[in-house]
Structure formats: structure tokens, C-alpha cells
Coordinates of C-alpha atoms in Angstrom, one line a residue:
M479 CA 10.0 78.3 13.5
T480 CA 12.4 81.1 12.8
F481 CA 12.4 84.1 13.8
T482 CA 14.3 86.1 12.0
I483 CA 12.8 89.0 10.2
N484 CA 13.6 88.9 6.7
Q485 CA 11.7 91.8 5.3
L486 CA 10.2 95.2 6.3
H487 CA 6.8 96.6 4.3
A488 CA 5.1 99.6 4.7
R489 CA 2.1 101.5 2.7
E490 CA -0.2 104.2 3.3
I491 CA -3.6 103.7 4.3
L492 CA -6.5 105.2 5.8
D493 CA -7.6 105.7 9.4
S494 CA -10.8 106.9 10.7
R495 CA -11.0 110.2 9.7
G496 CA -10.3 109.7 6.1
N497 CA -6.5 110.5 6.6
P498 CA -3.8 109.0 6.2
T499 CA -1.6 106.7 8.2
I500 CA 0.9 104.1 8.1
E501 CA 1.0 100.1 8.3
V502 CA 3.8 98.0 8.4
E503 CA 4.5 94.2 7.3
C504 CA 7.0 91.9 9.0
R505 CA 8.3 88.8 7.4
L506 CA 10.0 86.3 8.6
A507 CA 12.5 84.2 7.1
D508 CA 10.1 81.4 6.6
G509 CA 7.5 83.5 5.0
L510 CA 5.2 84.1 8.3
T511 CA 4.0 87.5 8.0
A512 CA 2.5 89.9 10.4
R513 CA 1.0 93.3 10.2
A514 CA 0.4 96.5 12.4
A515 CA -1.4 99.9 11.6
V516 CA -0.1 103.2 13.6
P517 CA -3.2 105.7 14.8
S518 CA -3.2 109.3 15.2
G519 CA -4.5 112.3 17.8
A520 CA -6.8 115.3 17.1
S521 CA -6.0 116.4 20.7
T522 CA -2.2 116.1 20.9
G523 CA -0.1 116.8 23.6
Q524 CA 2.9 119.5 23.2
R525 CA 5.3 116.6 24.4
E526 CA 4.4 113.4 22.2
A527 CA 6.5 111.8 19.9
A528 CA 6.8 113.5 16.4
E529 CA 4.6 112.0 13.5
L530 CA 6.6 112.1 10.1
R531 CA 3.9 113.9 7.9
D532 CA 5.0 114.3 4.3
G533 CA 3.7 118.4 4.2
D534 CA 2.6 118.4 0.5
P535 CA -0.5 120.5 0.4
A536 CA -1.5 119.2 -2.9
R537 CA -1.7 115.7 -1.2
F538 CA -4.0 114.3 1.9
G539 CA -3.7 118.5 3.0
G540 CA -0.2 117.6 3.3
K541 CA -1.1 114.7 5.6
G542 CA 0.2 112.0 3.7
V543 CA 3.5 109.5 5.1
K544 CA 5.1 108.8 2.1
N545 CA 8.4 110.1 3.9
A546 CA 7.9 107.6 7.2
I547 CA 7.1 104.6 4.8
K548 CA 10.7 105.2 2.9
Q549 CA 12.3 105.8 6.6
V550 CA 10.7 102.2 7.4
H551 CA 12.3 101.0 4.0
E552 CA 15.4 102.7 3.6
T553 CA 16.9 103.5 7.3
I554 CA 15.1 101.1 9.7
A555 CA 14.7 97.8 7.4
P556 CA 18.6 97.5 6.2
V557 CA 19.7 97.3 10.4
L558 CA 16.9 95.2 11.4
I559 CA 16.9 92.4 8.7
G560 CA 18.6 89.4 9.9
Q561 CA 17.5 90.7 13.8
D562 CA 15.6 88.0 16.0
A563 CA 11.9 89.2 16.2
R564 CA 11.8 88.2 20.1
H565 CA 14.2 90.6 20.9
Q566 CA 11.8 93.4 21.2
A567 CA 13.8 95.7 23.5
A568 CA 16.9 95.4 21.5
I569 CA 15.1 96.3 18.0
D570 CA 13.3 99.3 19.5
A571 CA 16.6 100.4 20.8
M572 CA 18.2 100.2 17.8
M573 CA 15.6 102.3 16.4
I574 CA 15.8 105.1 18.6
E575 CA 19.6 105.1 18.6
L576 CA 19.2 105.6 14.4
D577 CA 16.7 108.3 14.9
G578 CA 18.4 110.2 17.5
T579 CA 16.4 113.0 18.5
E580 CA 14.8 113.2 21.7
N581 CA 10.6 113.2 19.9
K582 CA 11.6 110.5 17.0
S583 CA 10.9 113.2 14.7
K584 CA 14.0 112.1 12.1
L585 CA 12.3 109.1 11.0
G586 CA 8.9 109.8 12.7
A587 CA 7.2 108.2 15.5
N588 CA 4.5 106.9 13.3
A589 CA 7.9 104.5 11.1
I590 CA 9.0 103.2 14.3
L591 CA 6.2 102.5 15.8
G592 CA 4.7 100.4 12.9
V593 CA 7.8 98.7 12.7
S594 CA 7.7 98.1 16.7
L595 CA 4.3 96.6 16.6
A596 CA 4.5 94.7 13.6
V597 CA 7.7 92.6 14.9
A598 CA 6.0 92.2 18.5
R599 CA 3.0 90.4 16.2
A600 CA 5.3 88.4 14.1
A601 CA 6.9 87.1 17.2
A602 CA 3.9 86.0 18.9
M603 CA 2.6 84.5 15.5
A604 CA 5.9 82.7 15.3
S605 CA 5.8 81.3 19.2
G606 CA 2.2 80.3 18.3
L607 CA 1.0 82.1 21.2
P608 CA -1.7 84.3 21.0
L609 CA -0.5 88.4 21.0
F610 CA -1.9 89.3 24.6
Q611 CA -0.1 85.9 26.1
Y612 CA 3.2 86.6 24.0
L613 CA 3.5 89.9 26.0
G614 CA 2.1 89.0 29.4
G615 CA 3.0 85.4 29.9
P616 CA 0.3 82.9 31.8
G617 CA -0.9 85.4 34.3
A618 CA -2.7 87.5 31.8
T619 CA -5.7 86.7 32.7
R620 CA -7.8 89.7 33.9
L621 CA -9.7 91.8 31.4
P622 CA -10.4 95.4 31.7
V623 CA -13.3 97.5 32.3
P624 CA -14.2 99.0 29.0
H625 CA -14.8 103.3 29.1
M626 CA -17.0 104.0 26.4
N627 CA -17.1 107.6 25.0
I628 CA -20.6 107.6 24.1
M629 CA -20.9 111.5 24.0
N630 CA -18.5 113.9 22.5
G631 CA -17.5 117.6 22.8
G632 CA -14.5 119.6 22.3
V633 CA -12.6 119.1 19.3
H634 CA -14.0 115.7 18.9
A635 CA -17.5 117.6 17.9
H636 CA -15.8 120.0 16.5
W637 CA -16.9 122.4 19.4
Q638 CA -20.5 122.1 18.9
G639 CA -21.7 121.2 21.7
A640 CA -19.7 120.4 25.4
D641 CA -16.4 121.9 25.8
F642 CA -15.4 118.6 27.8
Q643 CA -14.1 115.9 25.1
E644 CA -15.5 112.7 26.4
F645 CA -18.2 111.4 28.6
M646 CA -17.6 107.8 29.0
I647 CA -19.5 105.1 30.6
A648 CA -17.6 102.8 32.9
P649 CA -19.6 99.2 33.0
Y650 CA -17.7 98.1 36.3
G651 CA -20.3 96.6 38.1
A652 CA -21.0 94.0 35.2
N653 CA -19.8 90.4 35.9
T654 CA -17.7 89.7 32.5
L655 CA -16.1 91.2 29.8
R656 CA -19.0 90.2 27.7
E657 CA -21.7 91.7 30.0
A658 CA -20.1 95.0 30.2
V659 CA -19.8 95.4 26.5
E660 CA -23.8 94.0 26.8
W661 CA -24.8 96.8 28.8
G662 CA -22.5 99.5 27.1
S663 CA -24.6 98.6 23.4
E664 CA -27.7 98.8 25.6
I665 CA -26.9 102.4 27.0
Y666 CA -25.8 103.6 24.2
H667 CA -29.0 102.9 21.9
A668 CA -30.9 103.8 25.2
L669 CA -29.3 107.7 25.0
Q670 CA -29.8 107.5 21.1
S671 CA -33.8 106.9 21.6
L672 CA -33.6 109.6 24.8
L673 CA -32.0 112.2 22.5
Q674 CA -34.6 111.4 19.8
K675 CA -37.1 112.0 22.1
K676 CA -35.6 115.6 23.2
G677 CA -35.2 116.6 19.6
L678 CA -31.2 116.3 19.8
S679 CA -28.8 115.4 17.2
V680 CA -27.6 111.9 17.0
G681 CA -24.9 113.1 14.8
V682 CA -21.5 111.7 16.2
G683 CA -18.2 112.9 16.9
D684 CA -14.5 111.5 16.0
E685 CA -15.0 108.2 18.3
G686 CA -18.8 107.2 17.5
G687 CA -20.5 109.3 20.5
F688 CA -23.4 111.6 20.3
A689 CA -22.8 115.0 19.7
P690 CA -25.7 117.2 20.2
H691 CA -25.7 120.7 21.1
V692 CA -26.4 121.5 24.9
S693 CA -26.2 124.3 27.4
S694 CA -23.5 122.7 29.7
N695 CA -21.0 120.6 30.9
K696 CA -23.3 118.7 33.1
A697 CA -25.9 118.3 30.6
P698 CA -24.1 115.1 29.1
I699 CA -23.5 113.5 32.2
E700 CA -27.5 113.6 33.0
L701 CA -28.6 112.6 29.9
I702 CA -26.5 109.4 30.2
L703 CA -27.3 108.7 34.1
E704 CA -31.2 108.8 32.1
A705 CA -29.7 106.0 30.1
I706 CA -27.5 104.1 32.0
S707 CA -31.3 104.0 34.3
T708 CA -33.7 103.6 30.6
A709 CA -31.2 100.8 30.4
G710 CA -32.4 98.7 33.2
L711 CA -29.0 99.7 35.1
R712 CA -28.4 101.6 38.2
P713 CA -26.1 104.8 37.8
G714 CA -23.2 104.3 40.4
A715 CA -23.6 100.6 41.1
D716 CA -23.5 99.3 38.2
V717 CA -22.2 101.8 35.9
G718 CA -20.0 104.4 36.4
I719 CA -18.8 107.9 34.7
A720 CA -15.6 109.0 33.5
I721 CA -14.7 112.2 32.2
D722 CA -11.9 113.8 29.5
P723 CA -12.5 117.2 29.5
A724 CA -8.8 117.6 27.6
S725 CA -8.3 121.1 29.4
S726 CA -5.4 122.1 27.6
E727 CA -7.8 122.8 24.3
F728 CA -9.9 125.3 26.3
F729 CA -6.9 126.8 28.8
K730 CA -5.5 130.3 27.5
D731 CA -3.6 133.2 29.1
G732 CA -3.6 130.7 32.7
Q733 CA -7.4 130.7 32.5
Y734 CA -9.9 128.0 31.6
H735 CA -12.5 129.0 29.3
L736 CA -15.6 127.1 29.2
R737 CA -17.3 128.3 26.2
A738 CA -20.8 126.2 26.6
E739 CA -21.2 127.6 29.7
N740 CA -19.9 131.4 29.1
R741 CA -17.4 131.5 32.0
T742 CA -13.9 131.8 32.6
L743 CA -12.4 130.2 35.8
D744 CA -8.9 130.5 37.4
P745 CA -7.2 127.4 38.2
A746 CA -8.3 127.2 41.9
Q747 CA -11.9 127.9 40.4
M748 CA -11.6 124.9 38.0
V749 CA -10.5 122.6 41.1
E750 CA -13.6 123.9 42.8
Y751 CA -15.7 122.6 39.6
Y752 CA -14.2 119.6 39.5
T753 CA -14.8 119.2 43.1
R754 CA -18.4 119.8 43.0
L755 CA -18.9 117.6 39.8
I756 CA -17.4 114.4 41.6
T757 CA -19.9 115.4 44.6
D758 CA -23.1 115.6 42.6
Y759 CA -22.5 112.8 40.2
P760 CA -21.1 109.1 40.3
I761 CA -17.7 109.9 38.5
A762 CA -15.1 107.4 39.0
L763 CA -12.1 108.6 36.5
L764 CA -11.5 112.2 35.5
E765 CA -8.4 112.4 32.6
D766 CA -7.1 115.7 31.8
G767 CA -9.0 117.7 34.3
M768 CA -5.9 120.4 34.2
A769 CA -4.3 121.5 31.1
E770 CA -1.0 120.0 30.5
N771 CA 1.6 123.3 31.3
D772 CA -0.6 124.2 34.7
W773 CA 1.4 121.4 36.6
S774 CA 0.7 123.9 39.8
G775 CA -3.5 123.3 38.9
W776 CA -2.8 119.8 38.6
K777 CA -1.2 119.3 42.4
Q778 CA -4.0 121.6 43.4
L779 CA -6.4 119.0 41.8
N780 CA -4.9 115.8 43.2
Q781 CA -5.0 117.8 46.8
A782 CA -8.6 118.5 46.2
I783 CA -10.2 115.2 44.9
G784 CA -7.0 112.5 44.2
G785 CA -8.2 110.6 47.5
Q786 CA -11.3 110.1 46.0
I787 CA -11.0 109.3 42.2
E788 CA -8.8 108.2 39.5
L789 CA -6.9 111.1 38.2
V790 CA -5.5 110.5 35.0
G791 CA -2.7 112.7 33.1
D792 CA -2.4 112.6 29.5
D793 CA -1.3 115.4 27.7
I794 CA 0.9 116.3 30.7
F795 CA 2.6 112.8 30.5
C796 CA 2.5 111.9 26.9
T797 CA 3.1 108.3 28.1
N798 CA 7.1 109.6 28.6
P799 CA 8.6 107.4 31.5
A800 CA 10.8 110.6 32.1
I801 CA 8.0 113.3 32.7
I802 CA 5.7 110.1 34.4
A803 CA 8.6 109.7 37.2
K804 CA 8.7 113.7 37.6
G805 CA 4.7 113.8 38.0
I806 CA 5.7 110.7 40.6
E807 CA 7.9 113.0 42.5
E808 CA 5.5 116.1 42.7
D809 CA 3.0 114.2 43.4
I810 CA 0.4 115.5 40.9
A811 CA -1.9 112.5 39.7
N812 CA -2.5 109.0 40.6
A813 CA -2.6 107.4 37.2
V814 CA -1.7 108.1 34.0
L815 CA -2.6 107.3 30.1
I816 CA -1.3 105.2 28.2
K817 CA -1.0 105.3 24.2
L818 CA 1.5 103.8 22.0
N819 CA 1.9 106.3 19.3
Q820 CA 2.5 109.0 22.2
I821 CA 5.9 107.5 23.0
G822 CA 6.6 105.4 20.0
T823 CA 7.8 102.2 20.8
L824 CA 6.4 99.3 22.4
T825 CA 9.2 98.9 24.8
E826 CA 8.8 102.4 26.0
T827 CA 5.3 101.9 26.4
I828 CA 5.6 98.9 28.9
A829 CA 8.3 100.9 30.7
A830 CA 5.8 103.5 31.1
T831 CA 2.7 101.4 32.4
R832 CA 5.4 99.7 34.8
L833 CA 6.4 102.9 36.2
A834 CA 3.1 104.0 37.0
R835 CA 2.3 100.6 38.8
D836 CA 5.2 100.1 40.6
H837 CA 4.7 103.3 42.3
G838 CA 0.8 102.6 43.1
W839 CA -0.4 104.7 40.1
G840 CA -3.3 103.4 38.1
A841 CA -2.3 103.0 33.9
F842 CA -5.3 103.8 31.7
V843 CA -5.1 102.5 28.7
S844 CA -6.2 104.4 25.4
H845 CA -7.1 104.4 21.7
R846 CA -6.6 107.7 19.6
S847 CA -9.6 109.7 17.5
G848 CA -7.8 108.5 14.0
E849 CA -7.9 105.2 14.9
T850 CA -7.6 101.8 12.6
I851 CA -9.0 98.3 12.6
D852 CA -5.8 97.4 14.5
S853 CA -7.0 95.6 17.9
F854 CA -3.3 95.8 19.6
I855 CA -4.1 97.8 22.3
A856 CA -6.8 95.1 23.5
D857 CA -4.5 92.2 23.8
M858 CA -1.8 94.9 25.3
T859 CA -4.2 95.8 28.0
V860 CA -4.7 92.5 29.1
A861 CA -0.9 91.6 28.7
L862 CA 0.1 94.4 31.2
D863 CA -3.1 94.1 33.4
T864 CA -4.5 97.7 33.4
G865 CA -7.7 96.6 34.1
H866 CA -9.3 99.5 32.5
L867 CA -9.1 100.8 29.0
K868 CA -11.1 103.2 26.6
T869 CA -11.4 102.9 23.2
G870 CA -14.2 104.4 21.8
A871 CA -18.2 104.1 21.9
P872 CA -19.9 100.7 21.2
A873 CA -20.3 101.4 17.3
R874 CA -18.0 102.2 14.3
G875 CA -15.6 99.7 13.2
E876 CA -12.0 100.7 14.5
R877 CA -13.6 101.2 18.1
V878 CA -16.0 97.9 18.3
E879 CA -13.0 96.1 17.1
K880 CA -11.5 96.8 19.9
Y881 CA -14.4 95.2 22.3
N882 CA -15.3 92.5 20.2
Q883 CA -11.3 91.2 20.8
L884 CA -11.5 91.7 24.2
M885 CA -14.3 89.2 24.3
R886 CA -12.5 86.4 21.9
I887 CA -9.7 86.5 24.6
E888 CA -12.1 86.3 27.2
E889 CA -13.6 83.4 25.5
A890 CA -9.8 82.1 25.0
L891 CA -9.1 81.9 28.4
G892 CA -12.3 80.8 29.5
A893 CA -12.5 79.5 33.3
A894 CA -9.3 81.2 33.8
A895 CA -10.7 84.7 32.6
S896 CA -11.9 87.3 35.6
Y897 CA -13.2 91.0 35.0
A898 CA -11.5 93.9 36.9
G899 CA -14.8 95.6 37.5
K900 CA -14.5 97.9 40.4
N901 CA -11.0 96.9 41.2
A902 CA -10.0 98.6 38.1
Y903 CA -9.4 101.8 40.0
V904 CA -6.4 103.2 42.0
R905 CA -9.3 104.8 44.2
P906 CA -12.3 102.4 45.1
I907 CA -15.3 103.0 44.4
R908 CA -17.5 105.6 46.4
F909 CA -21.2 105.2 45.1

């Protein structure tokens, strides 16, 4: 079987929000072809690698990706054709050098990532290995705890409800990944019935979670806890809560503006708010509790509750190894969110994950709000043994496909499979 790259072809497709994104096919010399699609975020960090968009207001509101496609065909392909698809690090390094900018703004992180993932998938297929095993080797046998975003707020709900962007369930008490998915589905449907009984909207946000109008940021947690009990499960013992406030979205002039509660808090008060929240509710993980530019606030938060729960940095780190290294040195969190398109290549994503794990930090793999049916992150999560991931509610095809792929992987592994459960986190579950 040959591993020589013979052709790279890119096309424009739609993501889950109806916006254009790029899909890349990598064809090897013997005709084997692999495909990868690139997601896009709604709540994005300032330090993220840059997408290349056309900016033509007459087409897709300026969001077209014909320029990114052109970069794949005219700039990247001539350099990579003839290369061995197994040489992932070298291929990614070539694209980074071709781009020559700090944030991949010349070629576009979307163009570079599409090629990076398509090449990896082609190499796996040519090797005759499933993607998770190709990337992770024979030790890739642990299935992650799925964190399902079943209530949406903030920008994901167009600010119609809570300020906090994501309220997730974490079925860490299950015995298998399949059972965890089953529990998640049952809780999701129990929550839908509960909302209907209370006369609340069951319309959903970008990631499939319900987005009712609520009067506080605690209300969604209480509704979810009731749904967990209704589904016959024990809050805290069987299923915990994870929250992503995406606080950069409501941080302005050094203050946190909680619109849903008509309150404005300074960083110290915000830390106190979270401290009370994790005391009152079974919260195992808090992501982006402080804004991306509030480094002192992050340090306060970690000093206050970092010994009790997993504190995940997303916007502040943007899956960037250099920024993560600074965060580790300054001790501002204990985990990092891992998003492929924040940094733009598979090699750099793996480096970011390893850096976190080598320093005792957690690595929490994530989808984006503008997703595709590509399930690459499901395989990658198992390959890198991160123990947990979030990829939306157990609804909507682009979200469910990741859970379905994880169930396929678990089935393929058979008796060798294990489930991360409560060991998924860098801090022991307290409930």
C-alpha cells in the first residue's frame, strides 16, 4: 500500500449553523481517498488561529471560503504532493512554514487544518487501522466521559436565557460509554418533558441544548438536577454537572455583567459566586470561569477552588502550547480545552495535549458550535486518552455522530475497552 500523497482537493460545504466551511480530500497514489471537514466557533478566543474567509458581502454574508480553497489547491498542494502521508509532523511543519504568520492568517487555519486531518485519515486508512488506533497505538483503549450540553445560554442561545453558555451533564457513574450515552439521552428527554410541564420553551440552541428563558444562572442547574432524578439517576453520584460560562462574552471594563440576574461583579466577587455555586451543586468541571484577559482573576479562581474541581481554560489558552506553558508556569488553572481549529494542525493539537498531561493538567477535547458530521475528535479523544470530551447534546446529527463513533470504537475494542468514569478528572469527584 502506498502512502504517497497524489492529490489534495478542497470544496465548500455547510456547517451545522448553515455557514460555509471547508472540506478537504486527500488522495494517495493508489487511489485511496480520505476526507476531513473543518468546524467553526461562535464564541471564539482572541488568540485563536485565523480562519480565512472571503469577505464578499454578496455571498454567504462574507463568510465564503473560496480563498481558503484556493490556498489548498494553489499553495499547499504543490508542496505536499509526493510527500509520505505518514509523516504528519513534517507535513504540518511545511504548511506552517508556507503560511509564515503567527496565527495562520495567510493560508487560513481552516485550509491548513482541513489538509492536516485529511492526510492523517488517509494514512490511517492506508495502514489498515482505525483512526483512533493509528493515532494512539495499541494503548488507545479508554473511552471518555461524554459531557452533553443539554441547556444553552449566552451566545449559543442568542442571549435569550442564562448568561452562562453551556450547562452540561457528565454521566461519569456509568459502567460503559454506551451506558453513559443511554443515560444522557434519557436525561435529555426527561428535561424536555419537564420544561414543557413548566411552560418553558423547548427550542434548542446551536449545540442542541434547550434554551428557555430563565431568571438566573442557577435555574438551569436546578432544572437539570430534577431531570436527572426524573430519569432514575442520582445527581452527583451517577451524573455530575459541568459548566462553561464563556465569561469573556459578559466581561467588560473589568467587570462581569450578569444580565440574567441584573448584577455586575468584580473578579473577586465572581470568584465568590463560583465558590458558592460548587458548594451548592454537584459541579465537577468549570470551563472559562473567568475572561480570557483576566489573568489575575484566573489566578484567584484557581487559588480558591482549583483544589476541588477541574478548572478548564479555553479562550485564555486557545490550544496554543506557548500560552498553555505560560498558564502552567503562573498556575492559573488545572486543565485546558483542546480544539483542533483553535491552533490549526493535528501536530500542534497533540503537542498541546501532551504538554498539559505532562504537567498534571487535564485535557478536555471539544467540538465547536458550527460543526460538521466529521467524527475526527471522537477518535482523537480515545487516541490521546484525555478521558473526557464535550460535543453537544444527544441530539442533532453533527453532535450525535461523535457519540455514535465512540460507541463503535467501544464495540471494536471489545473486552479491551474501559470507561474513564470518575477518573476522567484531575480533581477527585467530591460527591
